[in-house]
Structure formats: C-alpha cells, structure tokens
Amino acid sequence: MRVFYGSPALYTMLEVSAGISTGSLAVLGFDSAQRLLIYQPSSSSNYVTSRVVSIPNEMQSPRAPTASNPTLVCPYSSWVSSMQSRYTVDIGESASFAINVTTLGATSGDVLFSFSNYSLISVTTASSKSTISDPFGSSNPIWVTTTNLTINPTSIALLGDSIITVRPKEENLACNKINGQAAVTVGCSNTRVMVLRPPSAVAPTIGQIISQNVCTHAPTSVLLAAGSWISDWTSFSRPNYDKYISYNCSLYGPPIDLYYGEVFSPAFDLYDQGVFVKRVTANIGLWDVNGRAFQFNMTNGDAGCTGPAQTWFGMVASTSNPSLAWNSTNYVPCFTSVGPVDRTSQYTIFNASNGLGIVWSGGYNGVFMITATVLDPSYSYCPLSANFAINVYGAPLPAWTQAGIIIGMTLVFLFVLTMSYFLQLRDRKRNAIKIDLDQGDEEYNSKESSGVLWKAKLE
C-alpha cells in the first residue's frame, strides 16, 4: 500500500512512507491537529497498531530525494499581500490590492485568482517584475513579482456579495498556508457619511481624518422670526409671531457664521469610517427644515434647462412629510424632463461644477437649519444626506420695518417741529408781553419824573 497526501488546489502530491507497512491493510484518518493517523491490523495477532505521522515533518525530512519522491521545497520565498478581509464597492468605485511574490531562479511569481458571483464583479490584473540582490551572495537571480488586482462592479443595477480567492500559481505542500481570501460586497457601506465642507476650509486629502464637531459654544435654542417659518406643510402657512425651537448640535453641528451679503456655494465631502474618500460631485437638493426661504443666484435659463426643473417647495407640496419630499427615487433632471420651461425661475440644484449659490435675501438674520440630499440615483447605493446650520448676520431690516421706522421718525420729527413752533410762539408772546410791560413802566416812570419837576418849579 502506498499513501499520498495532497490538496485540491495543488497539481502534485507527496508520498507518505514513514510508519506504513506496504504489505497490509490500513485505516487512515486525521486528528484535530491535521496529523495523519494510521491504524493497521497485525498479521499474526489479534490487535491493531496505530501510528501518528506529522505531515510537515515528512515534507521536511532529510531523506535522499528520488525522481519519484523528491524532497519538497516551496518555490517562493515570501508572499506579501495588502488584501483586506472585506471590501465594500459603491457605484463608480473600485477596490484594489497588491501582492508581492519573491522567487528564485526561473520560478514564476504569478498568481491565480477565482471569485464567486461572476455577474456581480469583474477583476483585472497588472503585473511587473524586478530583481534584487541575494544577501548571501548567490548568483541566482531573486525575482519580485508585483501583481495589482482591481475589483469593479459590473452593473449599477446589481447588488450582492462575492468571495475572491488568490494564491500563487506555483506552490506545493511545503509552502505555508496562505489566507488569500476576501469578501466583496457591492452596495452601500453603512459607515459612509456626507459632510459639509466649511466655506473657509482647504479641500481634504485622501485618507485625511474627519474633524470633530465642537458644540461648546453652540446655541441651545433658535429664534424663528415671525413670518419666516412654516407651521403647516399642507397649507404652507407662516404664522405672524416669533417662535423659539431647540437646537441639536450633535445633528447639525455648530452653526457656521456667514454675512448676509455673501453668496454661499456649499461643497460636500464623503467619509468612510471617519476617513476622507472623495468630494461629492452629484446633483444635490437642499432646504431649510423649518421652511425658511432663501434665494438662488441662477435661473433655469442660466442652467440650460430644456424641461421643467424640480424645486423642494414644488415637491413638498405633494406630500405631508418634508423629509421624504425630494430624493433619488423621484428626481428628474430638467435636461430630460418633458414640458415647458420657465427660464426666469430660480434653479435650485447644486453640483460641484455649476457654480450655484445661495443668496440670503428676505431680510432675516438668524440660524438656518438645512438638510442636503444627493438626488442622482446613479451616484451611490447609499442614501447620502447631510445636516448643517448657517448663522446669517448683517441682514437689512424688512421693508415694513424700515417703513415703520421712517414713518415713526417722520412723526417724531413733525411732533418736535410742531412743539418747537408752539414753544417759539409762546416765547414770542411772552417776550411781547414783557416788552409791553417794560414800555408801560417806562411811561409811568417818565410821567412821575415830569410831575416832580413841575412841582419843583412851582415851588
């Protein structure tokens, strides 16, 4: 009896000869340590002998190799892989890793790969080879083969999971076991978030860690001025009274200060597990969660619309839930929509290149609590959105307030002018009376003086 040991992934097998009698029957098995167990009945007595054979020791035994049973040597000296255990691939993205195999002589350093769910992903490779010097002075060349593998989704309509396995093209039982396997998910990573980039911030770099919000000085409440907020999303009624609402800094972050006259063009970045991935370039719609209005610096005609353009206020009119009114499930670009175009209406859809900005008209200072949502259904499997707050300052007073101030100041001026007139008239009358009295006193004194003189003459 001859016993051979091998692996389904290998082309050659090793003959195990230690402790095996070739002339008798045997029962073979493996224990939990993957050692070969051999049970053979005695040919002359009623008992069974058992032996334990270590396969690694058998492969490395110093026996003289023969053509039929050579001593096994791993054909490569090192295997270095950057493969991770799991990848999540979104629309328009790919996952990649590199494998370096070091070999001696003419041994190939190529790799073989296989994967499940062939309709879900595709795998491409690119290889390069280089030589290094042998540190022990051997003249045999040492080759380092680098293979880069890239995983791409095959279709945005397909989501699912696949398993990819990579191993050396040339290996045998003498090589260490390589765990070259990874799980690939085509879909949304639940650790991804979209974040507003502060207006004054520099664009982050790949791998940069996200900045943490500091809510120490954030407000705990926000004032909604009378006439600026919506109380009923069915009738769009705007109450004519002020209202204070609580402010959640953990949701919106600390408010960003912006001057009323400054045009705000928001930019958004994508982070995965707190690490920067890329800038969001998709079409984005945004709105104030309290219904506060702001204007935009572009019209549908400026944007080049060929059909009607959607707006958040237009979409929310058809639903009682503002947070679900406008998203990737009902978005229709104005470049593919059908119908008449109002070229003078404001265009409200942002992206990374159209230069659209918010104009803070309306005459209100205060905090705008805003939600932004990616509208493109072909941009990501994730429902990407971001919440942020803008504190607008320096806004001019509303027209009715300005009119009231002007009218009030005019009335005050007229009142002061009237009072000045009557006071001056009163003073003039008083002066006239005083002058009359003074003239009367002078005449009386003059008559008295004349009488005294005539009396003196008579005497």
Short mmCIF file of C-alpha atoms in Angstrom, two decimals:
data_model
loop_
_atom_site.label_atom_id
_atom_site.label_comp_id
_atom_site.label_asym_id
_atom_site.label_seq_id
_atom_site.Cartn_x
_atom_site.Cartn_y
_atom_site.Cartn_z
CA MET A 1 0.00 0.00 0.00
CA ARG A 2 1.22 3.47 -0.88
CA VAL A 3 -0.19 6.68 0.69
CA PHE A 4 -0.12 10.10 -0.98
CA TYR A 5 -1.01 13.44 0.57
CA GLY A 6 -2.17 16.45 -1.41
CA SER A 7 -4.53 19.43 -1.67
CA PRO A 8 -7.34 20.14 -4.16
CA ALA A 9 -5.60 23.36 -5.21
CA LEU A 10 -2.26 21.68 -5.99
CA TYR A 11 -1.11 19.71 -9.00
CA THR A 12 1.36 17.42 -7.16
CA MET A 13 1.09 15.14 -4.14
CA LEU A 14 3.56 13.86 -1.54
CA GLU A 15 4.08 10.15 -0.86
CA VAL A 16 3.99 9.42 2.85
CA SER A 17 6.14 6.39 3.62
CA ALA A 18 7.13 6.72 7.30
CA GLY A 19 5.48 4.17 9.57
CA ILE A 20 3.47 2.42 6.86
CA SER A 21 3.80 -1.30 6.16
CA THR A 22 3.26 -1.81 2.48
CA GLY A 23 2.03 -5.38 2.81
CA SER A 24 -1.05 -4.95 4.98
CA LEU A 25 -4.35 -3.12 5.11
CA ALA A 26 -4.67 0.25 6.88
CA VAL A 27 -7.31 2.71 8.05
CA LEU A 28 -6.31 6.35 7.62
CA GLY A 29 -7.60 9.49 9.30
CA PHE A 30 -6.63 12.94 10.59
CA ASP A 31 -6.82 14.35 14.10
CA SER A 32 -7.68 17.95 15.06
CA ALA A 33 -4.02 18.96 14.56
CA GLN A 34 -4.13 17.65 10.99
CA ARG A 35 -1.74 14.81 11.81
CA LEU A 36 -2.10 11.62 9.80
CA LEU A 37 -3.37 8.66 11.88
CA ILE A 38 -2.59 5.15 10.58
CA TYR A 39 -4.33 2.05 12.00
CA GLN A 40 -3.06 -1.36 10.77
CA PRO A 41 -4.11 -4.87 11.95
CA SER A 42 -1.40 -7.30 12.96
CA SER A 43 -0.93 -10.20 10.58
CA SER A 44 -0.19 -12.70 13.38
CA SER A 45 -2.08 -11.43 16.44
CA ASN A 46 -5.48 -10.03 17.31
CA TYR A 47 -4.60 -6.36 17.79
CA VAL A 48 -4.28 -3.12 15.81
CA THR A 49 -1.26 -0.87 15.75
CA SER A 50 -1.64 2.91 15.45
CA ARG A 51 0.89 5.46 14.36
CA VAL A 52 0.89 9.25 14.12
CA VAL A 53 2.68 10.82 11.16
CA SER A 54 3.43 14.55 11.07
CA ILE A 55 2.94 15.72 7.51
CA PRO A 56 5.14 18.84 7.94
CA ASN A 57 7.96 16.69 9.28
CA GLU A 58 7.51 14.25 6.45
CA MET A 59 7.82 17.04 3.90
CA GLN A 60 10.96 18.41 5.54
CA SER A 61 12.66 15.05 6.23
CA PRO A 62 16.33 14.88 5.14
CA ARG A 63 15.87 11.68 3.18
CA ALA A 64 17.64 11.47 -0.16
CA PRO A 65 15.26 12.65 -2.86
CA THR A 66 14.42 10.36 -5.71
CA ALA A 67 12.80 11.03 -9.04
CA SER A 68 9.53 9.54 -7.80
CA ASN A 69 9.59 11.15 -4.35
CA PRO A 70 11.67 14.35 -4.29
CA THR A 71 12.24 16.44 -1.16
CA LEU A 72 9.70 19.30 -1.25
CA VAL A 73 10.86 22.91 -1.30
CA CYS A 74 8.41 25.85 -1.57
CA PRO A 75 9.01 27.53 -4.95
CA TYR A 76 8.71 31.03 -3.49
CA SER A 77 10.47 32.55 -0.51
CA SER A 78 7.92 35.21 0.50
CA TRP A 79 4.34 36.25 -0.11
CA VAL A 80 3.29 39.79 0.90
CA SER A 81 -0.30 40.87 0.33
CA SER A 82 -2.25 44.07 1.05
CA MET A 83 -5.54 42.23 0.67
CA GLN A 84 -8.11 43.04 3.35
CA SER A 85 -10.67 40.60 4.67
CA ARG A 86 -13.65 42.65 3.40
CA TYR A 87 -14.36 45.26 0.73
CA THR A 88 -17.48 47.31 0.02
CA VAL A 89 -17.68 48.73 -3.51
CA ASP A 90 -20.09 51.56 -4.38
CA ILE A 91 -21.25 52.82 -7.77
CA GLY A 92 -18.39 54.22 -9.82
CA GLU A 93 -15.76 52.94 -7.39
CA SER A 94 -13.35 50.02 -7.24
CA ALA A 95 -11.33 48.07 -4.69
CA SER A 96 -7.70 47.19 -5.29
CA PHE A 97 -4.83 45.44 -3.56
CA ALA A 98 -1.30 44.31 -4.42
CA ILE A 99 0.59 41.03 -3.96
CA ASN A 100 4.38 40.69 -3.98
CA VAL A 101 5.84 37.21 -4.57
CA THR A 102 9.61 36.65 -4.21
CA THR A 103 11.01 33.66 -6.13
CA LEU A 104 14.39 32.14 -7.01
CA GLY A 105 15.60 31.31 -10.50
CA ALA A 106 13.06 30.68 -13.19
CA THR A 107 10.12 30.01 -10.86
CA SER A 108 7.08 32.05 -11.79
CA GLY A 109 5.80 34.61 -9.29
CA ASP A 110 2.41 34.90 -10.96
CA VAL A 111 -0.81 34.49 -9.01
CA LEU A 112 -4.09 32.73 -9.73
CA PHE A 113 -7.45 34.09 -8.60
CA SER A 114 -11.05 32.99 -8.65
CA PHE A 115 -14.27 34.56 -7.41
CA SER A 116 -17.92 33.72 -7.00
CA ASN A 117 -20.95 35.52 -8.43
CA TYR A 118 -19.36 36.27 -11.80
CA SER A 119 -22.23 38.51 -12.88
CA LEU A 120 -21.64 40.87 -9.93
CA ILE A 121 -17.96 41.88 -10.24
CA SER A 122 -15.05 41.84 -12.65
CA VAL A 123 -11.35 41.54 -11.72
CA THR A 124 -8.46 42.97 -13.71
CA THR A 125 -4.74 42.45 -13.06
CA ALA A 126 -1.49 44.20 -13.88
CA SER A 127 1.91 42.65 -13.13
CA SER A 128 5.52 43.83 -13.05
CA LYS A 129 8.81 42.11 -12.19
CA SER A 130 12.08 43.33 -10.69
CA THR A 131 15.27 41.72 -9.39
CA ILE A 132 17.05 42.16 -6.08
CA SER A 133 20.50 41.08 -4.92
CA ASP A 134 20.90 37.89 -2.93
CA PRO A 135 22.10 38.87 0.58
CA PHE A 136 24.04 35.58 0.79
CA GLY A 137 26.00 36.23 -2.41
CA SER A 138 24.32 33.64 -4.63
CA SER A 139 24.49 34.28 -8.36
CA ASN A 140 20.94 33.04 -8.88
CA PRO A 141 18.59 35.97 -9.54
CA ILE A 142 15.90 36.81 -6.98
CA TRP A 143 12.72 37.96 -8.64
CA VAL A 144 9.98 40.06 -7.06
CA THR A 145 6.69 39.88 -8.96
CA THR A 146 4.10 42.54 -8.09
CA THR A 147 0.51 41.88 -9.13
CA ASN A 148 -2.17 44.54 -8.70
CA LEU A 149 -5.76 43.32 -8.70
CA THR A 150 -8.71 45.69 -9.17
CA ILE A 151 -12.33 44.79 -8.42
CA ASN A 152 -15.14 46.63 -10.22
CA PRO A 153 -18.94 46.23 -10.14
CA THR A 154 -20.36 45.06 -13.45
CA SER A 155 -23.65 46.97 -13.28
CA ILE A 156 -25.26 49.63 -11.07
CA ALA A 157 -28.41 47.51 -11.10
CA LEU A 158 -26.77 44.55 -9.34
CA LEU A 159 -26.08 44.37 -5.61
CA GLY A 160 -24.76 41.40 -3.66
CA ASP A 161 -21.73 39.56 -2.29
CA SER A 162 -18.80 37.70 -3.76
CA ILE A 163 -15.77 35.82 -2.45
CA ILE A 164 -12.41 36.28 -4.16
CA THR A 165 -9.54 33.86 -3.60
CA VAL A 166 -5.92 34.50 -4.63
CA ARG A 167 -2.98 32.05 -4.42
CA PRO A 168 0.46 31.58 -6.01
CA LYS A 169 0.50 29.95 -9.39
CA GLU A 170 3.37 27.66 -8.32
CA GLU A 171 3.13 26.16 -4.83
CA ASN A 172 3.29 22.80 -3.10
CA LEU A 173 2.75 21.24 0.30
CA ALA A 174 5.99 22.68 1.61
CA CYS A 175 4.62 26.24 1.38
CA ASN A 176 2.95 27.90 4.33
CA LYS A 177 -0.81 28.08 4.09
CA ILE A 178 -1.90 31.45 2.68
CA ASN A 179 -5.23 33.01 3.64
CA GLY A 180 -5.69 34.84 0.34
CA GLN A 181 -9.42 35.30 0.54
CA ALA A 182 -11.66 38.36 0.83
CA ALA A 183 -15.39 39.07 0.92
CA VAL A 184 -16.59 41.70 -1.57
CA THR A 185 -19.92 43.48 -1.14
CA VAL A 186 -21.36 45.56 -3.98
CA GLY A 187 -23.66 48.02 -2.25
CA CYS A 188 -23.75 50.70 0.42
CA SER A 189 -21.29 50.86 3.30
CA ASN A 190 -23.22 51.82 6.44
CA THR A 191 -20.16 53.67 7.73
CA ARG A 192 -20.28 56.32 4.99
CA VAL A 193 -21.39 59.89 5.71
CA MET A 194 -21.65 63.07 3.67
CA VAL A 195 -20.33 66.19 5.40
CA LEU A 196 -20.45 69.90 4.52
CA ARG A 197 -17.00 71.36 3.94
CA PRO A 198 -16.66 74.65 5.88
CA PRO A 199 -16.54 77.60 3.44
CA SER A 200 -13.03 78.63 4.51
CA ALA A 201 -11.58 75.10 4.71
CA VAL A 202 -8.97 73.64 2.36
CA ALA A 203 -10.02 70.56 0.37
CA PRO A 204 -9.10 67.40 2.35
CA THR A 205 -6.71 64.78 1.01
CA ILE A 206 -7.25 61.04 0.59
CA GLY A 207 -7.05 59.33 3.97
CA GLN A 208 -7.48 62.53 6.00
CA ILE A 209 -9.41 62.12 9.27
CA ILE A 210 -12.69 63.98 9.64
CA SER A 211 -12.76 66.95 12.01
CA GLN A 212 -14.94 66.50 15.08
CA ASN A 213 -17.70 68.99 15.89
CA VAL A 214 -17.16 71.10 19.00
CA CYS A 215 -20.51 72.13 20.46
CA THR A 216 -19.22 74.09 23.46
CA HIS A 217 -20.41 77.45 22.17
CA ALA A 218 -23.35 76.25 20.06
CA PRO A 219 -26.80 77.65 20.87
CA THR A 220 -29.35 75.54 22.66
CA SER A 221 -32.31 77.28 21.03
CA VAL A 222 -33.02 79.18 17.81
CA LEU A 223 -35.42 82.05 17.18
CA LEU A 224 -37.70 81.77 14.16
CA ALA A 225 -38.83 85.28 13.24
CA ALA A 226 -42.50 85.97 12.59
CA GLY A 227 -43.48 85.21 9.01
CA SER A 228 -40.26 83.33 8.23
CA TRP A 229 -41.21 79.75 9.19
CA ILE A 230 -43.87 77.26 8.16
CA SER A 231 -46.19 75.73 10.75
CA ASP A 232 -48.39 73.65 8.43
CA TRP A 233 -46.85 71.86 5.44
CA THR A 234 -50.25 71.30 3.89
CA SER A 235 -51.26 74.94 3.68
CA PHE A 236 -47.72 76.41 3.87
CA SER A 237 -48.99 78.85 6.48
CA ARG A 238 -46.41 81.20 8.02
CA PRO A 239 -47.54 82.44 11.46
CA ASN A 240 -47.11 86.10 12.22
CA TYR A 241 -45.34 85.54 15.56
CA ASP A 242 -41.86 84.61 16.76
CA LYS A 243 -41.07 81.09 17.91
CA TYR A 244 -38.16 79.52 19.78
CA ILE A 245 -37.15 75.94 18.98
CA SER A 246 -34.45 73.71 20.47
CA TYR A 247 -31.18 73.32 18.57
CA ASN A 248 -29.49 69.89 18.26
CA CYS A 249 -25.76 70.49 17.77
CA SER A 250 -24.99 66.77 17.55
CA LEU A 251 -27.20 66.65 14.43
CA TYR A 252 -26.43 69.99 12.74
CA GLY A 253 -23.01 70.80 14.20
CA PRO A 254 -22.07 74.28 15.39
CA PRO A 255 -23.65 76.97 13.15
CA ILE A 256 -21.34 78.47 10.50
CA ASP A 257 -21.31 82.29 10.53
CA LEU A 258 -21.97 83.90 7.13
CA TYR A 259 -22.52 87.55 6.27
CA TYR A 260 -25.88 88.34 4.71
CA GLY A 261 -24.32 89.75 1.54
CA GLU A 262 -22.09 86.69 0.94
CA VAL A 263 -23.11 84.13 -1.71
CA PHE A 264 -22.89 80.63 -0.26
CA SER A 265 -21.87 77.78 -2.62
CA PRO A 266 -21.75 74.61 -0.50
CA ALA A 267 -19.26 71.79 -1.11
CA PHE A 268 -19.70 68.31 0.35
CA ASP A 269 -17.19 65.53 1.09
CA LEU A 270 -17.64 61.79 1.54
CA TYR A 271 -16.09 60.00 4.52
CA ASP A 272 -15.97 56.28 5.33
CA GLN A 273 -15.28 55.32 8.94
CA GLY A 274 -14.17 58.90 9.52
CA VAL A 275 -11.62 58.87 6.66
CA PHE A 276 -11.93 61.10 3.59
CA VAL A 277 -12.85 59.25 0.38
CA LYS A 278 -13.75 61.88 -2.22
CA ARG A 279 -15.67 65.07 -2.91
CA VAL A 280 -19.34 64.58 -3.67
CA THR A 281 -19.95 65.61 -7.30
CA ALA A 282 -23.58 64.52 -7.62
CA ASN A 283 -26.64 66.74 -8.02
CA ILE A 284 -27.82 67.88 -4.59
CA GLY A 285 -31.03 69.46 -3.35
CA LEU A 286 -31.21 71.31 -0.05
CA TRP A 287 -33.83 73.05 2.08
CA ASP A 288 -34.39 74.60 5.49
CA VAL A 289 -36.20 72.14 7.75
CA ASN A 290 -38.34 74.95 9.20
CA GLY A 291 -39.38 76.24 5.79
CA ARG A 292 -37.28 79.40 5.93
CA ALA A 293 -36.80 80.68 2.39
CA PHE A 294 -33.63 81.78 0.64
CA GLN A 295 -32.88 82.73 -2.93
CA PHE A 296 -30.50 81.37 -5.58
CA ASN A 297 -28.15 83.18 -7.96
CA MET A 298 -29.05 81.20 -11.09
CA THR A 299 -32.15 80.75 -13.23
CA ASN A 300 -33.35 77.74 -15.17
CA GLY A 301 -32.29 79.56 -18.32
CA ASP A 302 -28.78 80.06 -16.91
CA ALA A 303 -28.58 76.33 -16.14
CA GLY A 304 -29.62 75.39 -19.68
CA CYS A 305 -32.79 73.51 -18.70
CA THR A 306 -34.77 72.05 -21.59
CA GLY A 307 -37.72 70.98 -19.42
CA PRO A 308 -39.34 71.93 -16.11
CA ALA A 309 -36.93 71.96 -13.17
CA GLN A 310 -37.83 70.48 -9.80
CA THR A 311 -37.65 72.50 -6.57
CA TRP A 312 -38.06 71.40 -2.99
CA PHE A 313 -41.08 73.64 -2.37
CA GLY A 314 -42.66 72.26 -5.51
CA MET A 315 -42.00 68.66 -4.44
CA VAL A 316 -43.10 69.09 -0.81
CA ALA A 317 -46.47 70.42 -1.98
CA SER A 318 -47.39 66.85 -2.97
CA THR A 319 -46.55 65.23 0.40
CA SER A 320 -47.12 65.89 4.08
CA ASN A 321 -43.62 64.70 5.02
CA PRO A 322 -40.99 67.30 4.03
CA SER A 323 -38.04 64.95 4.74
CA LEU A 324 -39.28 62.49 2.09
CA ALA A 325 -40.45 65.01 -0.48
CA TRP A 326 -37.35 65.05 -2.71
CA ASN A 327 -34.71 62.34 -3.11
CA SER A 328 -33.13 59.96 -5.61
CA THR A 329 -36.34 57.97 -6.07
CA ASN A 330 -38.32 60.84 -7.60
CA TYR A 331 -35.62 63.10 -9.03
CA VAL A 332 -35.94 64.06 -12.71
CA PRO A 333 -33.27 66.38 -14.21
CA CYS A 334 -34.54 69.39 -16.13
CA PHE A 335 -32.37 68.23 -19.05
CA THR A 336 -34.53 65.12 -19.55
CA SER A 337 -37.91 66.25 -18.19
CA VAL A 338 -40.75 66.95 -20.58
CA GLY A 339 -42.79 70.14 -20.55
CA PRO A 340 -42.50 73.92 -20.77
CA VAL A 341 -39.50 75.67 -19.20
CA ASP A 342 -39.84 78.73 -17.00
CA ARG A 343 -36.45 80.19 -17.84
CA THR A 344 -36.77 83.05 -15.34
CA SER A 345 -37.49 80.87 -12.28
CA GLN A 346 -34.63 80.16 -9.92
CA TYR A 347 -32.59 76.98 -10.41
CA THR A 348 -32.09 75.17 -7.08
CA ILE A 349 -29.99 72.04 -7.76
CA PHE A 350 -26.32 72.11 -6.74
CA ASN A 351 -23.35 70.15 -8.03
CA ALA A 352 -19.59 70.53 -7.91
CA SER A 353 -19.29 72.43 -11.19
CA ASN A 354 -22.38 74.56 -11.89
CA GLY A 355 -21.44 77.44 -9.54
CA LEU A 356 -24.90 77.70 -7.98
CA GLY A 357 -25.04 79.71 -4.75
CA ILE A 358 -27.49 80.76 -2.05
CA VAL A 359 -28.40 84.43 -1.67
CA TRP A 360 -29.65 85.26 1.81
CA SER A 361 -32.41 87.65 0.77
CA GLY A 362 -35.62 88.05 2.73
CA GLY A 363 -34.47 90.43 5.44
CA TYR A 364 -33.89 87.90 8.21
CA ASN A 365 -30.88 87.23 10.39
CA GLY A 366 -30.68 84.02 12.39
CA VAL A 367 -29.90 80.32 12.10
CA PHE A 368 -30.94 78.34 9.03
CA MET A 369 -31.13 74.59 9.78
CA ILE A 370 -30.53 72.88 6.43
CA THR A 371 -30.71 69.34 5.05
CA ALA A 372 -28.89 68.45 1.82
CA THR A 373 -29.63 65.22 -0.11
CA VAL A 374 -27.98 63.56 -3.11
CA LEU A 375 -30.59 63.36 -5.88
CA ASP A 376 -28.72 61.30 -8.51
CA PRO A 377 -29.91 57.65 -8.35
CA SER A 378 -26.78 56.57 -10.26
CA TYR A 379 -24.26 58.20 -7.91
CA SER A 380 -24.32 55.87 -4.92
CA TYR A 381 -26.15 52.91 -3.44
CA CYS A 382 -26.23 54.91 -0.17
CA PRO A 383 -28.98 57.46 0.60
CA LEU A 384 -26.45 60.25 1.17
CA SER A 385 -27.53 63.36 3.08
CA ALA A 386 -26.01 65.96 5.37
CA ASN A 387 -27.37 68.31 8.03
CA PHE A 388 -25.78 71.64 8.84
CA ALA A 389 -26.66 75.12 10.11
CA ILE A 390 -25.81 78.62 8.84
CA ASN A 391 -25.94 81.64 11.14
CA VAL A 392 -26.70 84.64 8.90
CA TYR A 393 -25.83 88.07 10.28
CA GLY A 394 -25.89 91.64 8.94
CA ALA A 395 -29.22 91.33 7.11
CA PRO A 396 -31.07 94.58 6.43
CA LEU A 397 -34.34 95.16 8.20
CA PRO A 398 -37.50 94.04 6.38
CA ALA A 399 -39.23 96.65 4.21
CA TRP A 400 -42.21 97.02 6.55
CA THR A 401 -39.85 97.54 9.46
CA GLN A 402 -37.89 100.13 7.52
CA ALA A 403 -41.16 101.85 6.53
CA GLY A 404 -42.31 101.80 10.12
CA ILE A 405 -39.04 103.31 11.29
CA ILE A 406 -39.20 106.03 8.62
CA ILE A 407 -42.83 106.83 9.43
CA GLY A 408 -42.07 106.85 13.13
CA MET A 409 -39.07 109.11 12.68
CA THR A 410 -41.15 111.40 10.45
CA LEU A 411 -43.90 111.62 13.06
CA VAL A 412 -41.33 112.32 15.75
CA PHE A 413 -39.77 115.00 13.55
CA LEU A 414 -43.17 116.60 12.89
CA PHE A 415 -44.03 116.43 16.58
CA VAL A 416 -40.73 118.04 17.52
CA LEU A 417 -41.18 120.65 14.79
CA THR A 418 -44.74 121.41 15.96
CA MET A 419 -43.69 121.61 19.57
CA SER A 420 -40.80 123.86 18.62
CA TYR A 421 -43.21 126.11 16.73
CA PHE A 422 -45.62 126.39 19.65
CA LEU A 423 -42.82 126.84 22.14
CA GLN A 424 -41.32 129.55 19.99
CA LEU A 425 -44.76 131.16 19.62
CA ARG A 426 -45.24 131.03 23.37
CA ASP A 427 -41.83 132.57 23.94
CA ARG A 428 -42.60 135.31 21.42
CA LYS A 429 -45.89 136.10 23.17
CA ARG A 430 -44.12 136.17 26.48
CA ASN A 431 -41.47 138.48 25.10
CA ALA A 432 -44.13 140.74 23.59
CA ILE A 433 -45.99 140.95 26.89
CA LYS A 434 -42.76 141.65 28.68
CA ILE A 435 -41.89 144.40 26.21
CA ASP A 436 -45.33 145.97 26.67
CA LEU A 437 -44.97 145.84 30.42
CA ASP A 438 -41.50 147.32 30.24
CA GLN A 439 -42.73 150.13 27.98
CA GLY A 440 -45.62 150.82 30.37
CA ASP A 441 -43.26 151.03 33.29
CA GLU A 442 -41.05 153.43 31.40
CA GLU A 443 -44.01 155.70 30.53
CA TYR A 444 -45.21 155.64 34.12
CA ASN A 445 -41.75 156.43 35.41
CA SER A 446 -41.44 159.19 32.84
CA LYS A 447 -44.76 160.75 33.96
CA GLU A 448 -43.76 160.53 37.57
CA SER A 449 -40.49 162.26 36.83
CA SER A 450 -42.24 165.09 34.93
CA GLY A 451 -44.64 165.73 37.82
CA VAL A 452 -41.79 166.07 40.24
CA LEU A 453 -40.06 168.63 38.03
CA TRP A 454 -43.22 170.79 37.60
CA LYS A 455 -43.78 170.68 41.33
CA ALA A 456 -40.27 171.89 41.95
CA LYS A 457 -40.69 174.80 39.54
CA LEU A 458 -43.96 175.92 41.11
CA GLU A 459 -42.41 175.98 44.49
#
